[in-house]
Amino acid sequence: MIWIDNGPPAAEPVTLAEAKAHLRIDRADEDGTIEGFLRAARETIEARTGLVLARCGFRLCLDSPAAADLALSRRPARAVLAARWFDGAGTPQHADPAAVRIVRDGGALRLPRDLTGRTGCDVELELDMGLDAGAVPDMLRLAILHLVSISFDMRGAASAAMQPALMPPLVRGLLAPYRRVGL
């Protein structure tokens, strides 16, 4: 299962204005830095919880799916926009995206028979994923703001590319109810 990001989200779950208010910053010279910290915080929380916090598109690439039911490592899936499979020669064959069903509140897909059980048959799905900005739980918004605060305070000690450089216990506690538990 390979996820390919189809571009930036339409809107971040926490705005620049909200982050600046949380940080108590009035000037505009740090806006680019804070926006980078917002992206990094969102991506960190998405990686730890499996929740896509900002609505965007993804391409999901599957290597010869054997089973019809497919649990997603990222969720929630909102819509299947396109579906195709590749024959042994690598020629794309289009499938009906409506035949792919989203189940378990966007946490899994049910693939039709023509996309499963073939050896050497790779499948690609274009998905609309994620939560709308207003649907992100307050605990996760608070975790983003706290990570931005930590990153802003640590900006001299660690480069922007290494932020968030620290995962404080408060953030781990805020994320705990949203982490997917596996067996």
PDB file of C-alpha atoms in Angstrom:
ATOM      1  CA  MET A   1       0.000   0.000   0.000  1.00  0.00           C
ATOM      2  CA  ILE A   2       1.629   3.219  -1.180  1.00  0.00           C
ATOM      3  CA  TRP A   3       0.084   6.629  -0.543  1.00  0.00           C
ATOM      4  CA  ILE A   4       0.838   9.504  -2.913  1.00  0.00           C
ATOM      5  CA  ASP A   5      -0.186  12.996  -1.841  1.00  0.00           C
ATOM      6  CA  ASN A   6      -1.973  14.763  -4.715  1.00  0.00           C
ATOM      7  CA  GLY A   7      -1.217  18.265  -3.466  1.00  0.00           C
ATOM      8  CA  PRO A   8      -1.628  20.541  -0.501  1.00  0.00           C
ATOM      9  CA  PRO A   9      -4.870  20.604   1.461  1.00  0.00           C
ATOM     10  CA  ALA A  10      -7.509  23.218   0.729  1.00  0.00           C
ATOM     11  CA  ALA A  11      -7.286  24.586   4.278  1.00  0.00           C
ATOM     12  CA  GLU A  12      -5.252  23.824   7.381  1.00  0.00           C
ATOM     13  CA  PRO A  13      -7.253  22.829  10.489  1.00  0.00           C
ATOM     14  CA  VAL A  14      -5.602  25.674  12.456  1.00  0.00           C
ATOM     15  CA  THR A  15      -5.219  29.037  10.725  1.00  0.00           C
ATOM     16  CA  LEU A  16      -2.201  31.296  10.830  1.00  0.00           C
ATOM     17  CA  ALA A  17      -4.259  33.878  12.753  1.00  0.00           C
ATOM     18  CA  GLU A  18      -5.197  31.284  15.404  1.00  0.00           C
ATOM     19  CA  ALA A  19      -1.581  30.193  15.773  1.00  0.00           C
ATOM     20  CA  LYS A  20      -0.342  33.785  16.051  1.00  0.00           C
ATOM     21  CA  ALA A  21      -2.982  34.537  18.684  1.00  0.00           C
ATOM     22  CA  HIS A  22      -1.924  31.415  20.617  1.00  0.00           C
ATOM     23  CA  LEU A  23       1.721  32.482  20.393  1.00  0.00           C
ATOM     24  CA  ARG A  24       0.825  36.103  21.207  1.00  0.00           C
ATOM     25  CA  ILE A  25       2.617  37.406  18.131  1.00  0.00           C
ATOM     26  CA  ASP A  26       1.407  40.547  16.374  1.00  0.00           C
ATOM     27  CA  ARG A  27       4.125  41.107  13.781  1.00  0.00           C
ATOM     28  CA  ALA A  28       4.180  39.527  10.321  1.00  0.00           C
ATOM     29  CA  ASP A  29       7.899  38.769   9.938  1.00  0.00           C
ATOM     30  CA  GLU A  30       7.503  35.217  11.351  1.00  0.00           C
ATOM     31  CA  ASP A  31       4.408  34.250   9.281  1.00  0.00           C
ATOM     32  CA  GLY A  32       6.276  31.926   6.920  1.00  0.00           C
ATOM     33  CA  THR A  33       7.977  30.175   9.816  1.00  0.00           C
ATOM     34  CA  ILE A  34       4.718  29.721  11.709  1.00  0.00           C
ATOM     35  CA  GLU A  35       2.951  28.387   8.592  1.00  0.00           C
ATOM     36  CA  GLY A  36       5.751  25.821   8.228  1.00  0.00           C
ATOM     37  CA  PHE A  37       5.330  24.817  11.875  1.00  0.00           C
ATOM     38  CA  LEU A  38       1.564  24.461  11.327  1.00  0.00           C
ATOM     39  CA  ARG A  39       2.139  22.083   8.395  1.00  0.00           C
ATOM     40  CA  ALA A  40       4.761  20.108  10.323  1.00  0.00           C
ATOM     41  CA  ALA A  41       2.507  19.802  13.388  1.00  0.00           C
ATOM     42  CA  ARG A  42      -0.455  18.626  11.279  1.00  0.00           C
ATOM     43  CA  GLU A  43       1.687  16.087   9.418  1.00  0.00           C
ATOM     44  CA  THR A  44       3.179  14.786  12.678  1.00  0.00           C
ATOM     45  CA  ILE A  45      -0.267  14.289  14.197  1.00  0.00           C
ATOM     46  CA  GLU A  46      -1.536  12.648  10.999  1.00  0.00           C
ATOM     47  CA  ALA A  47       1.407  10.224  11.071  1.00  0.00           C
ATOM     48  CA  ARG A  48       0.794   9.322  14.723  1.00  0.00           C
ATOM     49  CA  THR A  49      -2.993   8.930  14.513  1.00  0.00           C
ATOM     50  CA  GLY A  50      -3.683   7.867  10.928  1.00  0.00           C
ATOM     51  CA  LEU A  51      -6.275  10.646  10.691  1.00  0.00           C
ATOM     52  CA  VAL A  52      -6.051  13.010   7.731  1.00  0.00           C
ATOM     53  CA  LEU A  53      -6.787  16.350   9.394  1.00  0.00           C
ATOM     54  CA  ALA A  54      -7.040  18.492   6.268  1.00  0.00           C
ATOM     55  CA  ARG A  55      -9.171  17.552   3.291  1.00  0.00           C
ATOM     56  CA  CYS A  56      -7.068  16.677   0.265  1.00  0.00           C
ATOM     57  CA  GLY A  57      -6.593  14.123  -2.481  1.00  0.00           C
ATOM     58  CA  PHE A  58      -4.472  10.978  -2.380  1.00  0.00           C
ATOM     59  CA  ARG A  59      -3.582   8.250  -4.838  1.00  0.00           C
ATOM     60  CA  LEU A  60      -3.524   4.806  -3.256  1.00  0.00           C
ATOM     61  CA  CYS A  61      -1.390   2.228  -5.087  1.00  0.00           C
ATOM     62  CA  LEU A  62      -1.994  -1.446  -4.319  1.00  0.00           C
ATOM     63  CA  ASP A  63       0.175  -4.361  -5.393  1.00  0.00           C
ATOM     64  CA  SER A  64      -2.136  -7.184  -6.524  1.00  0.00           C
ATOM     65  CA  PRO A  65      -4.785  -6.905  -3.793  1.00  0.00           C
ATOM     66  CA  ALA A  66      -5.936 -10.398  -2.853  1.00  0.00           C
ATOM     67  CA  ALA A  67      -8.835  -9.590  -0.531  1.00  0.00           C
ATOM     68  CA  ALA A  68     -11.880  -7.446  -1.189  1.00  0.00           C
ATOM     69  CA  ASP A  69     -11.770  -5.749   2.230  1.00  0.00           C
ATOM     70  CA  LEU A  70      -8.913  -3.312   2.640  1.00  0.00           C
ATOM     71  CA  ALA A  71      -8.224  -1.546   5.954  1.00  0.00           C
ATOM     72  CA  LEU A  72      -6.755   1.906   5.328  1.00  0.00           C
ATOM     73  CA  SER A  73      -3.719   3.150   7.225  1.00  0.00           C
ATOM     74  CA  ARG A  74      -5.031   6.690   6.687  1.00  0.00           C
ATOM     75  CA  ARG A  75      -8.607   7.712   7.267  1.00  0.00           C
ATOM     76  CA  PRO A  76     -11.289   8.878   6.674  1.00  0.00           C
ATOM     77  CA  ALA A  77     -11.861   8.239   3.006  1.00  0.00           C
ATOM     78  CA  ARG A  78     -14.672  10.436   1.736  1.00  0.00           C
ATOM     79  CA  ALA A  79     -15.030   9.471  -1.925  1.00  0.00           C
ATOM     80  CA  VAL A  80     -13.413   7.323  -4.598  1.00  0.00           C
ATOM     81  CA  LEU A  81     -12.810   9.614  -7.569  1.00  0.00           C
ATOM     82  CA  ALA A  82     -11.169   7.167  -9.983  1.00  0.00           C
ATOM     83  CA  ALA A  83     -10.173   3.507 -10.115  1.00  0.00           C
ATOM     84  CA  ARG A  84      -7.882   1.691 -12.532  1.00  0.00           C
ATOM     85  CA  TRP A  85      -5.934  -1.522 -12.721  1.00  0.00           C
ATOM     86  CA  PHE A  86      -2.899  -2.427 -14.775  1.00  0.00           C
ATOM     87  CA  ASP A  87      -2.661  -5.634 -16.774  1.00  0.00           C
ATOM     88  CA  GLY A  88       0.534  -7.703 -17.106  1.00  0.00           C
ATOM     89  CA  ALA A  89       1.804  -5.396 -19.872  1.00  0.00           C
ATOM     90  CA  GLY A  90       1.286  -2.321 -17.675  1.00  0.00           C
ATOM     91  CA  THR A  91      -1.652  -1.006 -19.694  1.00  0.00           C
ATOM     92  CA  PRO A  92      -4.135   0.886 -17.523  1.00  0.00           C
ATOM     93  CA  GLN A  93      -7.714  -0.383 -17.538  1.00  0.00           C
ATOM     94  CA  HIS A  94     -10.363   1.853 -16.030  1.00  0.00           C
ATOM     95  CA  ALA A  95     -12.828   0.510 -13.481  1.00  0.00           C
ATOM     96  CA  ASP A  96     -16.008   2.039 -12.129  1.00  0.00           C
ATOM     97  CA  PRO A  97     -15.085   4.093  -9.017  1.00  0.00           C
ATOM     98  CA  ALA A  98     -18.661   3.712  -7.749  1.00  0.00           C
ATOM     99  CA  ALA A  99     -18.023  -0.031  -7.418  1.00  0.00           C
ATOM    100  CA  VAL A 100     -15.440   0.642  -4.701  1.00  0.00           C
ATOM    101  CA  ARG A 101     -17.368   1.034  -1.437  1.00  0.00           C
ATOM    102  CA  ILE A 102     -16.188   3.048   1.527  1.00  0.00           C
ATOM    103  CA  VAL A 103     -16.946   1.192   4.781  1.00  0.00           C
ATOM    104  CA  ARG A 104     -16.249   1.500   8.533  1.00  0.00           C
ATOM    105  CA  ASP A 105     -16.667   5.285   8.639  1.00  0.00           C
ATOM    106  CA  GLY A 106     -14.056   5.829   5.948  1.00  0.00           C
ATOM    107  CA  GLY A 107     -11.513   3.516   7.553  1.00  0.00           C
ATOM    108  CA  ALA A 108     -11.737   0.736   4.967  1.00  0.00           C
ATOM    109  CA  LEU A 109     -12.573   0.047   1.331  1.00  0.00           C
ATOM    110  CA  ARG A 110     -14.435  -2.876  -0.193  1.00  0.00           C
ATOM    111  CA  LEU A 111     -13.026  -3.566  -3.646  1.00  0.00           C
ATOM    112  CA  PRO A 112     -15.086  -5.167  -6.433  1.00  0.00           C
ATOM    113  CA  ARG A 113     -14.078  -8.562  -7.830  1.00  0.00           C
ATOM    114  CA  ASP A 114     -12.542  -7.109 -11.002  1.00  0.00           C
ATOM    115  CA  LEU A 115      -9.897  -5.336  -8.854  1.00  0.00           C
ATOM    116  CA  THR A 116      -8.913  -8.274  -6.614  1.00  0.00           C
ATOM    117  CA  GLY A 117      -7.430 -11.742  -6.833  1.00  0.00           C
ATOM    118  CA  ARG A 118      -5.323 -11.309  -9.966  1.00  0.00           C
ATOM    119  CA  THR A 119      -1.606 -11.972  -9.775  1.00  0.00           C
ATOM    120  CA  GLY A 120       0.408  -9.121 -11.255  1.00  0.00           C
ATOM    121  CA  CYS A 121      -2.621  -6.821 -11.328  1.00  0.00           C
ATOM    122  CA  ASP A 122      -1.753  -3.518  -9.679  1.00  0.00           C
ATOM    123  CA  VAL A 123      -4.578  -1.166  -8.678  1.00  0.00           C
ATOM    124  CA  GLU A 124      -4.628   2.613  -8.301  1.00  0.00           C
ATOM    125  CA  LEU A 125      -7.404   4.546  -6.597  1.00  0.00           C
ATOM    126  CA  GLU A 126      -7.829   8.325  -6.497  1.00  0.00           C
ATOM    127  CA  LEU A 127      -9.373   9.243  -3.152  1.00  0.00           C
ATOM    128  CA  ASP A 128     -10.842  12.341  -1.560  1.00  0.00           C
ATOM    129  CA  MET A 129      -9.628  12.065   2.043  1.00  0.00           C
ATOM    130  CA  GLY A 130      -9.693  13.887   5.329  1.00  0.00           C
ATOM    131  CA  LEU A 131     -11.729  15.999   7.667  1.00  0.00           C
ATOM    132  CA  ASP A 132     -13.118  19.423   6.911  1.00  0.00           C
ATOM    133  CA  ALA A 133     -11.373  22.152   8.940  1.00  0.00           C
ATOM    134  CA  GLY A 134     -14.416  22.606  11.208  1.00  0.00           C
ATOM    135  CA  ALA A 135     -14.672  18.861  11.928  1.00  0.00           C
ATOM    136  CA  VAL A 136     -11.213  18.449  13.467  1.00  0.00           C
ATOM    137  CA  PRO A 137     -11.664  17.583  17.171  1.00  0.00           C
ATOM    138  CA  ASP A 138     -10.674  20.304  19.632  1.00  0.00           C
ATOM    139  CA  MET A 139      -8.107  18.033  21.296  1.00  0.00           C
ATOM    140  CA  LEU A 140      -6.256  17.634  17.997  1.00  0.00           C
ATOM    141  CA  ARG A 141      -6.436  21.372  17.268  1.00  0.00           C
ATOM    142  CA  LEU A 142      -4.956  22.003  20.725  1.00  0.00           C
ATOM    143  CA  ALA A 143      -2.206  19.449  20.002  1.00  0.00           C
ATOM    144  CA  ILE A 144      -1.363  21.326  16.783  1.00  0.00           C
ATOM    145  CA  LEU A 145      -1.201  24.640  18.632  1.00  0.00           C
ATOM    146  CA  HIS A 146       0.986  23.148  21.364  1.00  0.00           C
ATOM    147  CA  LEU A 147       3.380  21.626  18.801  1.00  0.00           C
ATOM    148  CA  VAL A 148       3.585  24.983  17.007  1.00  0.00           C
ATOM    149  CA  SER A 149       4.429  26.652  20.345  1.00  0.00           C
ATOM    150  CA  ILE A 150       7.169  24.116  21.080  1.00  0.00           C
ATOM    151  CA  SER A 151       8.554  24.412  17.544  1.00  0.00           C
ATOM    152  CA  PHE A 152       8.540  28.195  17.742  1.00  0.00           C
ATOM    153  CA  ASP A 153      10.407  28.093  21.062  1.00  0.00           C
ATOM    154  CA  MET A 154      12.902  25.525  19.709  1.00  0.00           C
ATOM    155  CA  ARG A 155      13.495  27.255  16.349  1.00  0.00           C
ATOM    156  CA  GLY A 156      16.990  28.335  17.375  1.00  0.00           C
ATOM    157  CA  ALA A 157      17.992  24.887  18.637  1.00  0.00           C
ATOM    158  CA  ALA A 158      16.675  22.792  15.711  1.00  0.00           C
ATOM    159  CA  SER A 159      16.217  23.680  12.060  1.00  0.00           C
ATOM    160  CA  ALA A 160      12.735  24.164  10.631  1.00  0.00           C
ATOM    161  CA  ALA A 161      13.112  20.891   8.720  1.00  0.00           C
ATOM    162  CA  MET A 162      13.534  19.030  12.027  1.00  0.00           C
ATOM    163  CA  GLN A 163      10.433  20.477  13.695  1.00  0.00           C
ATOM    164  CA  PRO A 164       8.651  19.496  15.779  1.00  0.00           C
ATOM    165  CA  ALA A 165      11.876  18.567  17.548  1.00  0.00           C
ATOM    166  CA  LEU A 166      10.081  17.525  20.708  1.00  0.00           C
ATOM    167  CA  MET A 167       6.904  15.576  21.476  1.00  0.00           C
ATOM    168  CA  PRO A 168       5.855  16.674  24.962  1.00  0.00           C
ATOM    169  CA  PRO A 169       3.740  14.429  27.235  1.00  0.00           C
ATOM    170  CA  LEU A 170       0.776  16.816  26.929  1.00  0.00           C
ATOM    171  CA  VAL A 171       0.627  16.287  23.157  1.00  0.00           C
ATOM    172  CA  ARG A 172       1.030  12.512  23.512  1.00  0.00           C
ATOM    173  CA  GLY A 173      -1.881  12.573  25.961  1.00  0.00           C
ATOM    174  CA  LEU A 174      -4.040  14.627  23.597  1.00  0.00           C
ATOM    175  CA  LEU A 175      -3.322  12.188  20.743  1.00  0.00           C
ATOM    176  CA  ALA A 176      -3.840   8.986  22.763  1.00  0.00           C
ATOM    177  CA  PRO A 177      -7.634   8.678  22.223  1.00  0.00           C
ATOM    178  CA  TYR A 178      -7.169   9.011  18.439  1.00  0.00           C
ATOM    179  CA  ARG A 179      -4.362   6.517  17.925  1.00  0.00           C
ATOM    180  CA  ARG A 180      -5.299   3.360  16.091  1.00  0.00           C
ATOM    181  CA  VAL A 181      -4.453   0.296  18.147  1.00  0.00           C
ATOM    182  CA  GLY A 182      -3.268  -2.748  16.254  1.00  0.00           C
ATOM    183  CA  LEU A 183      -2.874  -6.336  17.324  1.00  0.00           C
TER     184      LEU A 183
END
